N, C-alpha and C. Protein backbone atom coordinates (compact mmCIF):
# COMPACT_ATOMS: atom_id res chain seq x y z
N ALA A 1 39.75 23.49 5.42
CA ALA A 1 39.56 24.13 5.52
C ALA A 1 38.28 25.25 4.61
N SER A 2 37.77 24.05 3.77
CA SER A 2 36.85 23.68 3.29
C SER A 2 34.94 24.10 4.59
N ALA A 3 35.41 22.74 5.54
CA ALA A 3 34.47 23.60 6.44
C ALA A 3 34.37 24.96 7.32
N PHE A 4 35.58 26.03 7.10
CA PHE A 4 34.99 27.08 7.90
C PHE A 4 35.90 28.52 6.47
N ALA A 5 34.69 27.24 4.82
CA ALA A 5 34.54 28.37 3.75
C ALA A 5 32.70 28.67 4.29
N PRO A 6 32.24 29.98 3.60
CA PRO A 6 31.37 30.62 3.92
C PRO A 6 30.11 29.63 2.61
N PHE A 7 28.38 29.62 2.83
CA PHE A 7 28.29 28.33 1.80
C PHE A 7 27.47 29.75 0.87
N LEU A 8 28.08 28.77 0.07
CA LEU A 8 27.12 29.30 -1.35
C LEU A 8 26.11 28.66 -0.99
N LYS A 9 24.52 29.84 -1.35
CA LYS A 9 23.34 29.55 -0.90
C LYS A 9 23.12 29.27 -3.38
N ALA A 10 22.81 27.95 -3.24
CA ALA A 10 23.13 27.18 -5.12
C ALA A 10 21.22 27.56 -5.41
N ALA A 11 20.89 28.92 -6.52
CA ALA A 11 19.94 29.43 -6.92
C ALA A 11 18.76 28.52 -7.09
N THR A 12 17.82 28.57 -6.56
CA THR A 12 17.11 27.51 -6.59
C THR A 12 15.14 28.18 -7.30
N THR A 13 14.40 27.90 -8.74
CA THR A 13 13.42 28.01 -8.67
C THR A 13 12.59 27.24 -8.69
N THR A 14 10.69 28.00 -8.31
CA THR A 14 10.26 26.77 -7.66
C THR A 14 9.25 27.46 -8.82
N THR A 15 8.15 26.29 -10.00
CA THR A 15 6.90 26.29 -9.73
C THR A 15 5.78 26.27 -9.23
N SER A 16 4.37 27.29 -9.04
CA SER A 16 3.45 27.88 -8.67
C SER A 16 3.30 25.54 -9.12
N LEU A 17 1.80 25.35 -8.34
CA LEU A 17 1.76 23.76 -7.86
C LEU A 17 0.61 24.09 -9.36
N HIS A 18 -0.07 24.33 -10.17
CA HIS A 18 -0.99 25.14 -10.57
C HIS A 18 0.46 24.98 -12.24
N GLU A 19 1.02 25.43 -12.28
CA GLU A 19 2.04 24.77 -13.82
C GLU A 19 2.25 23.51 -13.70
N THR A 20 3.24 22.93 -13.24
CA THR A 20 3.81 21.64 -13.06
C THR A 20 2.56 20.50 -12.28
N LEU A 21 2.21 19.28 -11.59
CA LEU A 21 2.16 18.36 -11.22
C LEU A 21 2.91 16.80 -11.76
N ASN A 22 3.41 16.58 -10.70
CA ASN A 22 4.23 14.96 -11.11
C ASN A 22 4.32 15.14 -12.74
N GLY A 23 5.11 16.87 -12.77
CA GLY A 23 5.70 16.24 -14.47
C GLY A 23 4.18 16.60 -15.72
N TRP A 24 2.60 16.56 -15.04
CA TRP A 24 2.80 17.13 -16.24
C TRP A 24 1.79 18.32 -16.49
N VAL A 25 2.27 19.65 -17.06
CA VAL A 25 2.42 20.61 -17.77
C VAL A 25 0.22 20.24 -18.47
N PRO A 26 -0.59 21.55 -18.48
CA PRO A 26 -1.05 21.42 -18.87
C PRO A 26 -1.05 22.24 -20.12
N ASP A 27 -2.27 21.45 -20.94
CA ASP A 27 -1.75 22.07 -22.39
C ASP A 27 -2.85 22.16 -23.47
N GLU A 28 -3.84 22.93 -23.68
CA GLU A 28 -5.01 23.00 -24.32
C GLU A 28 -5.12 22.62 -25.32
N SER A 29 -3.90 23.00 -25.97
CA SER A 29 -3.81 22.25 -27.69
C SER A 29 -4.99 20.45 -27.94
N GLN A 30 -4.39 19.49 -26.94
CA GLN A 30 -3.86 18.15 -26.23
C GLN A 30 -5.34 17.88 -26.02
N PHE A 31 -5.65 16.92 -26.20
CA PHE A 31 -6.82 16.47 -25.77
C PHE A 31 -7.06 16.40 -23.90
N ALA A 32 -8.20 16.20 -23.85
CA ALA A 32 -7.73 16.23 -22.10
C ALA A 32 -7.22 16.71 -21.42
N TRP A 33 -6.60 18.40 -21.81
CA TRP A 33 -5.15 18.92 -21.11
C TRP A 33 -4.21 18.24 -21.67
N GLY A 34 -3.88 17.28 -22.40
CA GLY A 34 -2.56 17.10 -22.09
C GLY A 34 -3.05 15.07 -20.13
N LEU A 35 -3.72 15.59 -19.90
CA LEU A 35 -3.40 14.58 -18.37
C LEU A 35 -2.80 13.07 -18.65
N PRO A 36 -2.43 13.31 -18.49
CA PRO A 36 -1.58 10.98 -19.14
C PRO A 36 -3.08 10.22 -18.80
N GLY A 37 -2.99 9.38 -19.84
CA GLY A 37 -4.38 7.85 -19.32
C GLY A 37 -4.96 7.16 -20.77
N SER A 38 -4.23 8.37 -21.76
CA SER A 38 -4.95 7.93 -22.56
C SER A 38 -4.41 6.95 -22.97
N LEU A 39 -5.23 6.05 -23.85
CA LEU A 39 -4.69 4.45 -23.74
C LEU A 39 -5.21 3.63 -25.58
N ASP A 40 -4.37 3.03 -26.38
CA ASP A 40 -4.87 2.72 -27.53
C ASP A 40 -5.54 0.97 -27.54
N PRO A 41 -6.30 1.03 -28.39
CA PRO A 41 -6.07 0.65 -29.58
C PRO A 41 -7.49 2.12 -29.65
N ALA A 42 -7.43 3.02 -28.55
CA ALA A 42 -8.23 4.32 -28.74
C ALA A 42 -7.89 5.35 -27.38
N PRO A 43 -7.24 5.36 -28.31
CA PRO A 43 -6.74 7.59 -27.41
C PRO A 43 -7.13 8.06 -27.14
N GLU A 44 -8.90 8.53 -27.96
CA GLU A 44 -8.83 9.85 -27.95
C GLU A 44 -10.17 9.52 -27.27
N PHE A 45 -10.34 8.37 -27.15
CA PHE A 45 -12.02 8.42 -26.45
C PHE A 45 -12.71 9.19 -25.72
N ASP A 46 -13.69 9.27 -26.50
CA ASP A 46 -14.35 10.60 -25.46
C ASP A 46 -16.36 10.91 -25.91
N PRO A 47 -16.96 9.26 -26.17
CA PRO A 47 -18.10 10.07 -27.03
C PRO A 47 -18.78 10.67 -26.94
N LEU A 48 -19.29 11.32 -25.86
CA LEU A 48 -20.46 12.71 -25.09
C LEU A 48 -19.42 13.78 -24.47
N GLY A 49 -18.19 13.65 -24.98
CA GLY A 49 -18.09 14.95 -24.87
C GLY A 49 -18.11 16.19 -23.48
N PHE A 50 -17.46 14.85 -22.95
CA PHE A 50 -16.82 14.98 -21.75
C PHE A 50 -15.55 15.58 -21.66
N ALA A 51 -14.77 15.66 -22.46
CA ALA A 51 -13.66 16.67 -22.51
C ALA A 51 -12.97 18.38 -22.41
N ASP A 52 -14.47 17.87 -24.20
CA ASP A 52 -14.55 19.30 -23.93
C ASP A 52 -15.17 20.24 -23.17
N CYS A 53 -14.02 20.90 -22.86
CA CYS A 53 -14.41 21.47 -21.47
C CYS A 53 -12.04 22.81 -20.34
N ASP A 54 -12.76 23.47 -19.31
CA ASP A 54 -11.51 24.14 -19.24
C ASP A 54 -11.30 23.12 -18.59
N LEU A 55 -10.10 23.32 -17.32
CA LEU A 55 -8.86 22.90 -16.81
C LEU A 55 -9.17 22.49 -15.15
N ASN A 56 -9.94 23.47 -15.03
CA ASN A 56 -10.12 23.24 -13.48
C ASN A 56 -12.29 22.30 -13.71
N GLN A 57 -12.54 22.02 -15.11
CA GLN A 57 -13.72 21.09 -14.75
C GLN A 57 -12.75 19.69 -15.44
N ILE A 58 -12.85 19.59 -16.75
CA ILE A 58 -10.84 18.72 -16.43
C ILE A 58 -10.25 18.04 -15.13
N LYS A 59 -9.60 18.29 -14.67
CA LYS A 59 -9.24 18.16 -13.02
C LYS A 59 -10.71 17.65 -12.20
N LYS A 60 -11.59 18.13 -12.04
CA LYS A 60 -12.85 17.89 -11.17
C LYS A 60 -13.51 15.71 -12.01
N TYR A 61 -13.76 16.31 -13.31
CA TYR A 61 -13.59 14.60 -13.93
C TYR A 61 -12.38 13.80 -13.61
N ARG A 62 -11.58 14.65 -13.43
CA ARG A 62 -10.69 12.84 -13.23
C ARG A 62 -10.48 12.18 -11.71
N GLU A 63 -10.42 13.59 -10.83
CA GLU A 63 -10.72 13.23 -8.86
C GLU A 63 -11.84 12.36 -9.35
N ALA A 64 -13.23 13.22 -9.78
CA ALA A 64 -14.78 12.16 -9.77
C ALA A 64 -13.93 10.96 -10.03
N GLU A 65 -12.93 10.63 -11.09
CA GLU A 65 -12.80 8.92 -12.07
C GLU A 65 -11.97 8.06 -10.91
N ILE A 66 -11.26 9.01 -10.46
CA ILE A 66 -10.85 7.97 -9.42
C ILE A 66 -10.85 7.55 -8.85
N GLN A 67 -11.53 8.02 -7.94
CA GLN A 67 -12.78 8.33 -6.19
C GLN A 67 -13.85 7.02 -6.97
N HIS A 68 -14.85 7.08 -8.14
CA HIS A 68 -15.70 6.19 -8.10
C HIS A 68 -14.53 4.54 -8.10
N GLY A 69 -13.67 5.20 -8.95
CA GLY A 69 -12.20 3.75 -9.16
C GLY A 69 -12.41 3.22 -7.91
N ARG A 70 -11.66 4.45 -6.38
CA ARG A 70 -11.48 3.39 -5.86
C ARG A 70 -12.85 3.09 -5.13
N VAL A 71 -13.73 3.11 -5.12
CA VAL A 71 -15.04 2.57 -4.95
C VAL A 71 -16.14 1.53 -5.38
N ALA A 72 -15.47 1.34 -5.82
CA ALA A 72 -15.77 -0.02 -7.39
C ALA A 72 -14.75 -0.65 -7.10
N MET A 73 -13.37 -0.96 -6.97
CA MET A 73 -12.52 -1.22 -6.07
C MET A 73 -13.39 -2.25 -4.48
N LEU A 74 -13.27 -1.13 -3.54
CA LEU A 74 -13.78 -1.41 -2.46
C LEU A 74 -14.88 -2.48 -2.43
N ALA A 75 -15.65 -2.16 -3.46
CA ALA A 75 -16.94 -2.79 -3.91
C ALA A 75 -16.87 -4.50 -3.91
N VAL A 76 -16.27 -4.67 -5.60
CA VAL A 76 -16.15 -5.86 -5.67
C VAL A 76 -15.53 -7.15 -3.86
N ILE A 77 -14.45 -6.63 -4.00
CA ILE A 77 -13.98 -7.09 -2.75
C ILE A 77 -14.67 -7.42 -1.40
N GLY A 78 -15.81 -6.97 -1.18
CA GLY A 78 -16.64 -6.60 -1.07
C GLY A 78 -17.94 -7.35 -0.50
N MET A 79 -18.15 -7.68 -2.22
CA MET A 79 -18.84 -9.38 -3.41
C MET A 79 -18.00 -9.98 -2.72
N LEU A 80 -16.70 -10.22 -3.40
CA LEU A 80 -16.48 -11.80 -2.85
C LEU A 80 -16.03 -12.08 -1.72
N VAL A 81 -15.55 -11.39 -0.80
CA VAL A 81 -15.54 -11.79 0.77
C VAL A 81 -17.02 -12.36 1.26
N THR A 82 -17.45 -11.63 0.93
CA THR A 82 -19.18 -12.19 1.37
C THR A 82 -19.86 -13.79 0.36
N GLU A 83 -18.64 -13.70 -0.26
CA GLU A 83 -19.54 -15.43 -1.26
C GLU A 83 -19.45 -16.33 -0.84
N GLU A 84 -19.81 -17.45 -1.30
CA GLU A 84 -19.46 -18.44 -0.72
C GLU A 84 -18.29 -19.01 -1.23
N PRO A 85 -17.47 -20.06 -0.63
CA PRO A 85 -17.63 -21.05 0.14
C PRO A 85 -17.49 -20.24 1.94
N ILE A 86 -16.30 -18.82 1.85
CA ILE A 86 -15.61 -18.04 2.43
C ILE A 86 -16.53 -18.12 4.54
N GLU A 87 -17.48 -18.14 4.04
CA GLU A 87 -19.00 -18.20 5.38
C GLU A 87 -18.21 -17.20 6.13
N PHE A 88 -18.17 -15.80 6.15
CA PHE A 88 -18.05 -14.93 6.57
C PHE A 88 -19.15 -13.48 6.35
N HIS A 89 -18.76 -13.27 7.20
CA HIS A 89 -19.82 -11.49 6.77
C HIS A 89 -19.56 -10.64 8.07
N PRO A 90 -19.33 -9.72 7.61
CA PRO A 90 -18.44 -8.71 8.49
C PRO A 90 -20.23 -7.86 9.57
N LEU A 91 -21.89 -8.06 8.78
CA LEU A 91 -22.13 -7.80 9.40
C LEU A 91 -23.51 -8.79 10.40
N PHE A 92 -24.06 -9.49 9.47
CA PHE A 92 -24.78 -10.46 9.59
C PHE A 92 -24.13 -12.01 10.43
N GLU A 93 -25.43 -12.45 10.98
CA GLU A 93 -24.27 -13.64 11.74
C GLU A 93 -25.39 -14.33 10.19
N ALA A 94 -23.33 -15.07 9.71
CA ALA A 94 -24.40 -16.05 8.42
C ALA A 94 -24.01 -17.26 8.90
N SER A 95 -23.45 -18.44 9.71
CA SER A 95 -23.15 -19.56 10.69
C SER A 95 -24.78 -19.97 10.65
N ASN A 96 -25.55 -19.45 11.33
CA ASN A 96 -27.25 -19.80 11.27
C ASN A 96 -28.08 -19.96 10.14
N LYS A 97 -27.73 -19.10 9.31
CA LYS A 97 -29.10 -18.64 7.71
C LYS A 97 -28.17 -18.43 6.46
N ASP A 98 -27.78 -19.57 5.36
CA ASP A 98 -27.81 -18.89 4.81
C ASP A 98 -28.89 -17.63 3.97
N ILE A 99 -27.66 -16.93 3.89
CA ILE A 99 -27.87 -14.79 3.36
C ILE A 99 -28.64 -15.44 1.51
N GLY A 100 -26.88 -16.34 0.65
CA GLY A 100 -26.64 -16.29 -0.54
C GLY A 100 -26.48 -15.22 -0.96
N PRO A 101 -26.29 -15.58 -2.36
CA PRO A 101 -25.69 -14.39 -3.33
C PRO A 101 -25.73 -13.14 -2.33
N ALA A 102 -24.45 -12.15 -2.77
CA ALA A 102 -24.11 -10.87 -2.28
C ALA A 102 -25.59 -10.30 -2.39
N ILE A 103 -26.11 -10.46 -3.50
CA ILE A 103 -26.89 -9.71 -4.29
C ILE A 103 -27.76 -9.63 -3.73
N ARG A 104 -28.41 -10.70 -2.40
CA ARG A 104 -29.85 -10.51 -1.40
C ARG A 104 -29.61 -10.32 -0.63
N HIS A 105 -27.97 -9.47 -0.52
CA HIS A 105 -28.01 -9.50 1.53
C HIS A 105 -28.16 -7.96 1.44
N LEU A 106 -28.88 -6.88 0.59
CA LEU A 106 -28.88 -6.05 0.74
C LEU A 106 -31.28 -6.09 1.35
N ASP A 107 -31.49 -7.45 1.04
CA ASP A 107 -32.51 -7.58 1.62
C ASP A 107 -32.37 -8.14 2.57
N GLU A 108 -30.95 -9.15 3.11
CA GLU A 108 -32.05 -8.97 4.39
C GLU A 108 -31.00 -7.68 6.18
N VAL A 109 -30.19 -6.45 4.97
CA VAL A 109 -30.04 -5.34 5.17
C VAL A 109 -31.69 -4.19 5.69
N ARG A 110 -32.63 -4.32 4.43
CA ARG A 110 -33.89 -4.08 4.77
C ARG A 110 -34.60 -5.34 5.70
N ALA A 111 -34.99 -6.63 6.30
CA ALA A 111 -34.81 -6.96 7.40
C ALA A 111 -34.15 -6.43 8.60
N VAL A 112 -33.36 -6.90 8.67
CA VAL A 112 -33.57 -6.59 9.20
C VAL A 112 -32.87 -5.06 10.79
N SER A 113 -33.19 -3.65 9.33
CA SER A 113 -33.25 -2.02 9.88
C SER A 113 -33.98 -1.69 8.86
N PRO A 114 -35.52 -2.24 9.03
CA PRO A 114 -36.17 -1.55 8.17
C PRO A 114 -36.07 0.19 7.07
N PHE A 115 -35.66 0.65 8.30
CA PHE A 115 -35.21 2.28 7.84
C PHE A 115 -34.60 3.09 8.05
N PHE A 116 -33.24 2.41 7.30
CA PHE A 116 -31.90 1.72 6.84
C PHE A 116 -31.67 3.16 5.65
N PHE A 117 -32.55 2.38 4.67
CA PHE A 117 -31.94 3.05 3.28
C PHE A 117 -33.09 4.43 2.91
N GLU A 118 -34.35 4.75 4.57
CA GLU A 118 -34.62 5.88 4.11
C GLU A 118 -34.00 6.46 5.20
N ILE A 119 -32.63 6.45 5.69
CA ILE A 119 -31.85 7.75 6.50
C ILE A 119 -31.08 7.82 5.76
N LEU A 120 -30.14 7.12 4.72
CA LEU A 120 -29.77 7.80 3.50
C LEU A 120 -30.49 8.31 2.72
């Protein structure tokens, strides 16, 4: 009998995206608007005062921090892949010459394509 009974829609409440995001609610009274990520032993470490700003600016700082962290992780992987003893390099022919450590690879870019850095 319950299969033919009318369906009662439960009341749902929605919050806008700017009010809560993954359980985080902005709180101006807390350090960095209460964003998670404050770690011990220096829980409110901000020697240059970047956290003393409005909500939109602190969100931009957090986004930039995450983006730069991802680029740095990829750079570390790139440095490790191109170092010895792997003998693999995705851009240069490493089998016929010794390019050396990864820090010297930019010199090889300039030798192969002198105008590469000017284009950037």
